[in-house]
Amino acid sequence: NDTDSAQVITSMLDEKLSYKKGNPKGTCFLISKQGYFITAKHLVYKKKYVKIQQNELDQAFYTEVVYRDSLLDFAILKCSDGNAEQLKAPPYKLSNAAPGLGDDIFTLGYPKGDIVFTKGSVSSANGFKSDSMTYEVSMPANKGNSGAPLFSTNGKLVGFVIANHSKKQSVTYVVKPNYIQERIDNLQDSLAIDMRKNY
């Protein structure tokens, strides 16, 4: 019945899994101390539950995919309240706007088992084929960088990586921060994500 199913799901989400070294399929990042994460939608595809690993705590756990947006390649994951209590609040704020042309940016992602710092600069105000919801950065991105947060030099979150150009080196596409905020604002009633309480 529904009660039994809910208990099984709750038990699964609270379960601590074995941390495994290896090459991750992508990156996600915490946006709220309530245990919400953002990642690229193509990483979760049609899955309802996704295993993520937290390197600092040397642990892994399941999250539920609570929102997916194919247009922006955007997904939101939620871990259990018990696992959320072990996570530190995100030390960054979401920027009100994308950085300007030529501005320096950097990302922290998992193209391999260890976190990798990569820097670059904004090369176009719009993304692939002049897509106005994304912008282009001159920065290499490998497979595991999908979903990685992008930061300005003052440490503000200015988007997240969704793709690179298959035929051009060091051309990467990033979702603009105002579209992240717009999606979160639209989900306030259903998910109650409150990024303002992080700081």
mmCIF file of N, CA and C in Angstrom, residues 48-149:
data_model
loop_
_atom_site.group_PDB
_atom_site.id
_atom_site.type_symbol
_atom_site.label_atom_id
_atom_site.label_comp_id
_atom_site.label_asym_id
_atom_site.label_seq_id
_atom_site.Cartn_x
_atom_site.Cartn_y
_atom_site.Cartn_z
ATOM 1 N N LYS A 48 14.106 8.536 -10.892
ATOM 2 C CA LYS A 48 13.397 9.151 -9.773
ATOM 3 C C LYS A 48 14.345 9.368 -8.589
ATOM 4 N N TYR A 49 15.331 8.473 -8.445
ATOM 5 C CA TYR A 49 16.287 8.566 -7.355
ATOM 6 C C TYR A 49 17.702 8.472 -7.918
ATOM 7 N N VAL A 50 18.593 9.288 -7.365
ATOM 8 C CA VAL A 50 19.962 9.361 -7.861
ATOM 9 C C VAL A 50 20.927 9.288 -6.685
ATOM 10 N N LYS A 51 21.935 8.447 -6.811
ATOM 11 C CA LYS A 51 22.966 8.354 -5.773
ATOM 12 C C LYS A 51 23.984 9.480 -5.982
ATOM 13 N N ILE A 52 24.289 10.203 -4.904
ATOM 14 C CA ILE A 52 25.353 11.195 -4.976
ATOM 15 C C ILE A 52 26.368 10.903 -3.878
ATOM 16 N N GLN A 53 27.571 11.432 -4.073
ATOM 17 C CA GLN A 53 28.637 11.238 -3.090
ATOM 18 C C GLN A 53 29.075 12.592 -2.553
ATOM 19 N N GLN A 54 29.381 12.625 -1.274
ATOM 20 C CA GLN A 54 29.847 13.838 -0.624
ATOM 21 C C GLN A 54 31.267 13.565 -0.145
ATOM 22 N N ASN A 55 32.232 14.140 -0.868
ATOM 23 C CA ASN A 55 33.630 13.790 -0.604
ATOM 24 C C ASN A 55 34.111 14.201 0.781
ATOM 25 N N GLU A 56 33.728 15.393 1.239
ATOM 26 C CA GLU A 56 34.220 15.874 2.534
ATOM 27 C C GLU A 56 33.770 14.968 3.682
ATOM 28 N N LEU A 57 32.551 14.432 3.562
ATOM 29 C CA LEU A 57 32.037 13.542 4.601
ATOM 30 C C LEU A 57 32.373 12.083 4.325
ATOM 31 N N ASP A 58 32.985 11.837 3.157
ATOM 32 C CA ASP A 58 33.372 10.478 2.783
ATOM 33 C C ASP A 58 32.170 9.535 2.832
ATOM 34 N N GLN A 59 31.047 9.993 2.273
ATOM 35 C CA GLN A 59 29.841 9.170 2.280
ATOM 36 C C GLN A 59 29.032 9.389 1.020
ATOM 37 N N ALA A 60 28.078 8.519 0.834
ATOM 38 C CA ALA A 60 27.183 8.603 -0.315
ATOM 39 C C ALA A 60 25.764 8.356 0.164
ATOM 40 N N PHE A 61 24.798 8.882 -0.563
ATOM 41 C CA PHE A 61 23.395 8.683 -0.209
ATOM 42 C C PHE A 61 22.521 8.935 -1.425
ATOM 43 N N TYR A 62 21.283 8.471 -1.333
ATOM 44 C CA TYR A 62 20.333 8.696 -2.413
ATOM 45 C C TYR A 62 19.649 10.053 -2.266
ATOM 46 N N THR A 63 19.323 10.641 -3.399
ATOM 47 C CA THR A 63 18.499 11.845 -3.436
ATOM 48 C C THR A 63 17.307 11.573 -4.344
ATOM 49 N N GLU A 64 16.253 12.322 -4.131
ATOM 50 C CA GLU A 64 15.076 12.222 -4.993
ATOM 51 C C GLU A 64 15.112 13.357 -6.014
ATOM 52 N N VAL A 65 14.811 13.036 -7.262
ATOM 53 C CA VAL A 65 14.716 14.071 -8.299
ATOM 54 C C VAL A 65 13.341 14.719 -8.140
ATOM 55 N N VAL A 66 13.315 15.958 -7.649
ATOM 56 C CA VAL A 66 12.045 16.620 -7.344
ATOM 57 C C VAL A 66 11.622 17.609 -8.424
ATOM 58 N N TYR A 67 12.533 17.898 -9.364
ATOM 59 C CA TYR A 67 12.186 18.813 -10.470
ATOM 60 C C TYR A 67 13.128 18.553 -11.625
ATOM 61 N N ARG A 68 12.582 18.574 -12.834
ATOM 62 C CA ARG A 68 13.421 18.465 -14.030
ATOM 63 C C ARG A 68 12.875 19.379 -15.115
ATOM 64 N N ASP A 69 13.768 20.001 -15.853
ATOM 65 C CA ASP A 69 13.419 20.970 -16.887
ATOM 66 C C ASP A 69 14.274 20.677 -18.109
ATOM 67 N N SER A 70 13.653 20.125 -19.150
ATOM 68 C CA SER A 70 14.402 19.757 -20.355
ATOM 69 C C SER A 70 14.869 20.977 -21.135
ATOM 70 N N LEU A 71 14.116 22.055 -21.077
ATOM 71 C CA LEU A 71 14.475 23.262 -21.827
ATOM 72 C C LEU A 71 15.810 23.827 -21.358
ATOM 73 N N LEU A 72 16.001 23.881 -20.051
ATOM 74 C CA LEU A 72 17.237 24.431 -19.481
ATOM 75 C C LEU A 72 18.258 23.356 -19.116
ATOM 76 N N ASP A 73 17.922 22.075 -19.316
ATOM 77 C CA ASP A 73 18.782 20.975 -18.875
ATOM 78 C C ASP A 73 19.086 21.146 -17.386
ATOM 79 N N PHE A 74 18.005 21.280 -16.606
ATOM 80 C CA PHE A 74 18.075 21.699 -15.216
ATOM 81 C C PHE A 74 17.316 20.696 -14.357
ATOM 82 N N ALA A 75 17.927 20.223 -13.282
ATOM 83 C CA ALA A 75 17.247 19.308 -12.364
ATOM 84 C C ALA A 75 17.565 19.692 -10.929
ATOM 85 N N ILE A 76 16.590 19.459 -10.039
ATOM 86 C CA ILE A 76 16.786 19.690 -8.610
ATOM 87 C C ILE A 76 16.629 18.361 -7.890
ATOM 88 N N LEU A 77 17.585 18.075 -7.007
ATOM 89 C CA LEU A 77 17.590 16.856 -6.212
ATOM 90 C C LEU A 77 17.364 17.243 -4.749
ATOM 91 N N LYS A 78 16.801 16.303 -3.971
ATOM 92 C CA LYS A 78 16.567 16.554 -2.548
ATOM 93 C C LYS A 78 16.996 15.321 -1.764
ATOM 94 N N CYS A 79 17.870 15.541 -0.764
ATOM 95 C CA CYS A 79 18.248 14.426 0.102
ATOM 96 C C CYS A 79 17.330 14.405 1.320
ATOM 97 N N SER A 80 17.433 13.397 2.121
ATOM 98 C CA SER A 80 16.595 13.292 3.321
ATOM 99 C C SER A 80 16.986 14.387 4.316
ATOM 100 N N ASP A 81 16.074 14.700 5.227
ATOM 101 C CA ASP A 81 16.359 15.705 6.248
ATOM 102 C C ASP A 81 17.540 15.272 7.117
ATOM 103 N N GLY A 82 17.622 13.972 7.397
ATOM 104 C CA GLY A 82 18.728 13.459 8.211
ATOM 105 C C GLY A 82 20.076 13.687 7.546
ATOM 106 N N ASN A 83 20.156 13.428 6.244
ATOM 107 C CA ASN A 83 21.411 13.669 5.531
ATOM 108 C C ASN A 83 21.681 15.161 5.382
ATOM 109 N N ALA A 84 20.621 15.961 5.205
ATOM 110 C CA ALA A 84 20.787 17.407 5.073
ATOM 111 C C ALA A 84 21.403 18.014 6.324
ATOM 112 N N GLU A 85 21.071 17.453 7.493
ATOM 113 C CA GLU A 85 21.599 17.986 8.759
ATOM 114 C C GLU A 85 23.115 17.864 8.851
ATOM 115 N N GLN A 86 23.683 16.933 8.111
ATOM 116 C CA GLN A 86 25.138 16.740 8.152
ATOM 117 C C GLN A 86 25.883 17.674 7.201
ATOM 118 N N LEU A 87 25.160 18.345 6.327
ATOM 119 C CA LEU A 87 25.789 19.196 5.322
ATOM 120 C C LEU A 87 25.893 20.632 5.814
ATOM 121 N N LYS A 88 26.998 21.268 5.493
ATOM 122 C CA LYS A 88 27.151 22.681 5.816
ATOM 123 C C LYS A 88 26.330 23.502 4.822
ATOM 124 N N ALA A 89 25.818 24.638 5.276
ATOM 125 C CA ALA A 89 25.082 25.534 4.374
ATOM 126 C C ALA A 89 26.013 26.018 3.269
ATOM 127 N N PRO A 90 25.503 26.191 2.054
ATOM 128 C CA PRO A 90 26.355 26.656 0.949
ATOM 129 C C PRO A 90 27.017 27.993 1.294
ATOM 130 N N PRO A 91 28.303 28.140 1.029
ATOM 131 C CA PRO A 91 29.017 29.376 1.387
ATOM 132 C C PRO A 91 28.970 30.436 0.278
ATOM 133 N N TYR A 92 28.006 30.340 -0.607
ATOM 134 C CA TYR A 92 27.933 31.279 -1.734
ATOM 135 C C TYR A 92 26.501 31.748 -1.938
ATOM 136 N N LYS A 93 26.374 32.898 -2.590
ATOM 137 C CA LYS A 93 25.070 33.448 -2.929
ATOM 138 C C LYS A 93 24.898 33.420 -4.442
ATOM 139 N N LEU A 94 23.658 33.323 -4.874
ATOM 140 C CA LEU A 94 23.348 33.344 -6.293
ATOM 141 C C LEU A 94 23.398 34.783 -6.788
ATOM 142 N N SER A 95 24.136 35.014 -7.855
ATOM 143 C CA SER A 95 24.240 36.351 -8.438
ATOM 144 C C SER A 95 22.912 36.755 -9.073
ATOM 145 N N ASN A 96 22.666 38.054 -9.119
ATOM 146 C CA ASN A 96 21.450 38.568 -9.762
ATOM 147 C C ASN A 96 21.537 38.530 -11.279
ATOM 148 N N ALA A 97 22.745 38.477 -11.814
ATOM 149 C CA ALA A 97 22.921 38.535 -13.274
ATOM 150 C C ALA A 97 24.166 37.760 -13.681
ATOM 151 N N ALA A 98 24.204 37.404 -14.951
ATOM 152 C CA ALA A 98 25.376 36.719 -15.494
ATOM 153 C C ALA A 98 26.550 37.690 -15.542
ATOM 154 N N PRO A 99 27.781 37.186 -15.456
ATOM 155 C CA PRO A 99 28.940 38.074 -15.565
ATOM 156 C C PRO A 99 29.029 38.677 -16.968
ATOM 157 N N GLY A 100 29.785 39.755 -17.087
ATOM 158 C CA GLY A 100 29.900 40.455 -18.364
ATOM 159 C C GLY A 100 30.946 39.847 -19.279
ATOM 160 N N LEU A 101 30.915 40.272 -20.508
ATOM 161 C CA LEU A 101 31.863 39.793 -21.520
ATOM 162 C C LEU A 101 33.295 40.042 -21.057
ATOM 163 N N GLY A 102 34.103 38.999 -21.081
ATOM 164 C CA GLY A 102 35.500 39.109 -20.670
ATOM 165 C C GLY A 102 35.746 38.888 -19.193
ATOM 166 N N ASP A 103 34.685 38.821 -18.382
ATOM 167 C CA ASP A 103 34.862 38.608 -16.942
ATOM 168 C C ASP A 103 35.437 37.224 -16.663
ATOM 169 N N ASP A 104 36.284 37.146 -15.657
ATOM 170 C CA ASP A 104 36.871 35.872 -15.250
ATOM 171 C C ASP A 104 35.867 35.062 -14.437
ATOM 172 N N ILE A 105 35.887 33.769 -14.637
ATOM 173 C CA ILE A 105 35.014 32.846 -13.911
ATOM 174 C C ILE A 105 35.815 31.581 -13.591
ATOM 175 N N PHE A 106 35.261 30.745 -12.703
ATOM 176 C CA PHE A 106 35.892 29.451 -12.445
ATOM 177 C C PHE A 106 34.823 28.448 -12.039
ATOM 178 N N THR A 107 35.160 27.184 -12.169
ATOM 179 C CA THR A 107 34.242 26.117 -11.764
ATOM 180 C C THR A 107 34.977 25.089 -10.925
ATOM 181 N N LEU A 108 34.207 24.360 -10.131
ATOM 182 C CA LEU A 108 34.709 23.242 -9.346
ATOM 183 C C LEU A 108 33.850 22.040 -9.705
ATOM 184 N N GLY A 109 34.441 21.052 -10.337
ATOM 185 C CA GLY A 109 33.662 19.910 -10.799
ATOM 186 C C GLY A 109 34.421 18.611 -10.670
ATOM 187 N N TYR A 110 33.799 17.549 -11.168
ATOM 188 C CA TYR A 110 34.353 16.203 -11.014
ATOM 189 C C TYR A 110 34.514 15.476 -12.348
ATOM 190 N N PRO A 111 35.422 15.985 -13.207
ATOM 191 C CA PRO A 111 35.727 15.219 -14.417
ATOM 192 C C PRO A 111 36.551 13.973 -14.106
ATOM 193 N N LYS A 112 37.026 13.877 -12.859
ATOM 194 C CA LYS A 112 37.709 12.676 -12.368
ATOM 195 C C LYS A 112 37.316 12.493 -10.906
ATOM 196 N N GLY A 113 37.917 11.539 -10.233
ATOM 197 C CA GLY A 113 37.514 11.219 -8.868
ATOM 198 C C GLY A 113 37.716 12.333 -7.862
ATOM 199 N N ASP A 114 38.678 13.204 -8.107
ATOM 200 C CA ASP A 114 38.945 14.325 -7.206
ATOM 201 C C ASP A 114 38.380 15.608 -7.805
ATOM 202 N N ILE A 115 38.059 16.570 -6.931
ATOM 203 C CA ILE A 115 37.521 17.834 -7.412
ATOM 204 C C ILE A 115 38.585 18.573 -8.228
ATOM 205 N N VAL A 116 38.139 19.230 -9.304
ATOM 206 C CA VAL A 116 39.055 19.921 -10.209
ATOM 207 C C VAL A 116 38.627 21.387 -10.346
ATOM 208 N N PHE A 117 39.589 22.276 -10.155
ATOM 209 C CA PHE A 117 39.388 23.715 -10.342
ATOM 210 C C PHE A 117 39.739 24.060 -11.785
ATOM 211 N N THR A 118 38.823 24.742 -12.477
ATOM 212 C CA THR A 118 39.069 25.162 -13.857
ATOM 213 C C THR A 118 38.649 26.612 -13.999
ATOM 214 N N LYS A 119 39.490 27.427 -14.612
ATOM 215 C CA LYS A 119 39.133 28.836 -14.783
ATOM 216 C C LYS A 119 39.040 29.199 -16.258
ATOM 217 N N GLY A 120 38.333 30.292 -16.511
ATOM 218 C CA GLY A 120 38.175 30.778 -17.868
ATOM 219 C C GLY A 120 37.584 32.176 -17.845
ATOM 220 N N SER A 121 36.953 32.557 -18.942
ATOM 221 C CA SER A 121 36.332 33.881 -19.013
ATOM 222 C C SER A 121 35.096 33.813 -19.892
ATOM 223 N N VAL A 122 34.230 34.806 -19.743
ATOM 224 C CA VAL A 122 32.997 34.865 -20.526
ATOM 225 C C VAL A 122 33.340 35.296 -21.944
ATOM 226 N N SER A 123 32.961 34.468 -22.926
ATOM 227 C CA SER A 123 33.303 34.762 -24.316
ATOM 228 C C SER A 123 32.111 35.213 -25.153
ATOM 229 N N SER A 124 30.877 34.995 -24.652
ATOM 230 C CA SER A 124 29.687 35.466 -25.361
ATOM 231 C C SER A 124 28.531 35.584 -24.373
ATOM 232 N N ALA A 125 27.722 36.620 -24.552
ATOM 233 C CA ALA A 125 26.583 36.861 -23.651
ATOM 234 C C ALA A 125 25.473 35.842 -23.834
ATOM 235 N N ASN A 126 25.491 35.128 -24.970
ATOM 236 C CA ASN A 126 24.481 34.105 -25.242
ATOM 237 C C ASN A 126 25.158 32.790 -25.584
ATOM 238 N N GLY A 127 24.392 31.707 -25.474
ATOM 239 C CA GLY A 127 24.952 30.376 -25.661
ATOM 240 C C GLY A 127 24.882 29.857 -27.081
ATOM 241 N N PHE A 128 24.778 28.533 -27.204
ATOM 242 C CA PHE A 128 24.770 27.850 -28.493
ATOM 243 C C PHE A 128 23.643 28.379 -29.368
ATOM 244 N N LYS A 129 23.973 28.741 -30.593
ATOM 245 C CA LYS A 129 23.002 29.298 -31.554
ATOM 246 C C LYS A 129 22.238 30.488 -30.954
ATOM 247 N N SER A 130 22.969 31.328 -30.214
ATOM 248 C CA SER A 130 22.434 32.564 -29.612
ATOM 249 C C SER A 130 21.320 32.317 -28.595
ATOM 250 N N ASP A 131 21.352 31.180 -27.930
ATOM 251 C CA ASP A 131 20.375 30.876 -26.878
ATOM 252 C C ASP A 131 20.503 31.909 -25.758
ATOM 253 N N SER A 132 19.425 32.620 -25.473
ATOM 254 C CA SER A 132 19.473 33.710 -24.496
ATOM 255 C C SER A 132 19.391 33.238 -23.041
ATOM 256 N N MET A 133 19.092 31.961 -22.800
ATOM 257 C CA MET A 133 19.009 31.450 -21.431
ATOM 258 C C MET A 133 20.345 30.925 -20.919
ATOM 259 N N THR A 134 21.317 30.855 -21.821
ATOM 260 C CA THR A 134 22.654 30.397 -21.447
ATOM 261 C C THR A 134 23.683 31.403 -21.952
ATOM 262 N N TYR A 135 24.906 31.243 -21.491
ATOM 263 C CA TYR A 135 25.998 32.048 -22.045
ATOM 264 C C TYR A 135 27.209 31.159 -22.255
ATOM 265 N N GLU A 136 28.173 31.688 -22.984
ATOM 266 C CA GLU A 136 29.336 30.909 -23.390
ATOM 267 C C GLU A 136 30.563 31.359 -22.625
ATOM 268 N N VAL A 137 31.330 30.387 -22.163
ATOM 269 C CA VAL A 137 32.590 30.704 -21.502
ATOM 270 C C VAL A 137 33.732 29.995 -22.216
ATOM 271 N N SER A 138 34.876 30.652 -22.193
ATOM 272 C CA SER A 138 36.083 30.064 -22.760
ATOM 273 C C SER A 138 36.767 29.288 -21.643
ATOM 274 N N MET A 139 36.454 27.993 -21.597
ATOM 275 C CA MET A 139 36.919 27.147 -20.500
ATOM 276 C C MET A 139 36.714 25.692 -20.903
ATOM 277 N N PRO A 140 37.711 24.846 -20.708
ATOM 278 C CA PRO A 140 37.500 23.433 -21.028
ATOM 279 C C PRO A 140 36.531 22.780 -20.051
ATOM 280 N N ALA A 141 35.727 21.860 -20.549
ATOM 281 C CA ALA A 141 34.810 21.098 -19.692
ATOM 282 C C ALA A 141 34.778 19.673 -20.195
ATOM 283 N N ASN A 142 35.052 18.753 -19.305
ATOM 284 C CA ASN A 142 34.998 17.337 -19.652
ATOM 285 C C ASN A 142 33.698 16.728 -19.166
ATOM 286 N N LYS A 143 33.500 15.472 -19.455
ATOM 287 C CA LYS A 143 32.227 14.793 -19.189
ATOM 288 C C LYS A 143 31.720 15.003 -17.763
ATOM 289 N N GLY A 144 32.554 14.844 -16.769
ATOM 290 C CA GLY A 144 32.116 14.955 -15.384
ATOM 291 C C GLY A 144 31.834 16.373 -14.907
ATOM 292 N N ASN A 145 32.141 17.375 -15.750
ATOM 293 C CA ASN A 145 31.865 18.764 -15.388
ATOM 294 C C ASN A 145 30.398 19.138 -15.557
ATOM 295 N N SER A 146 29.614 18.328 -16.237
ATOM 296 C CA SER A 146 28.183 18.634 -16.386
ATOM 297 C C SER A 146 27.558 18.808 -15.012
ATOM 298 N N GLY A 147 26.796 19.875 -14.845
ATOM 299 C CA GLY A 147 26.149 20.157 -13.577
ATOM 300 C C GLY A 147 26.997 20.940 -12.597
ATOM 301 N N ALA A 148 28.252 21.223 -12.946
ATOM 302 C CA ALA A 148 29.156 21.907 -12.017
ATOM 303 C C ALA A 148 28.793 23.384 -11.866
ATOM 304 N N PRO A 149 28.911 23.918 -10.651
ATOM 305 C CA PRO A 149 28.627 25.332 -10.441
ATOM 306 C C PRO A 149 29.716 26.206 -11.045
#
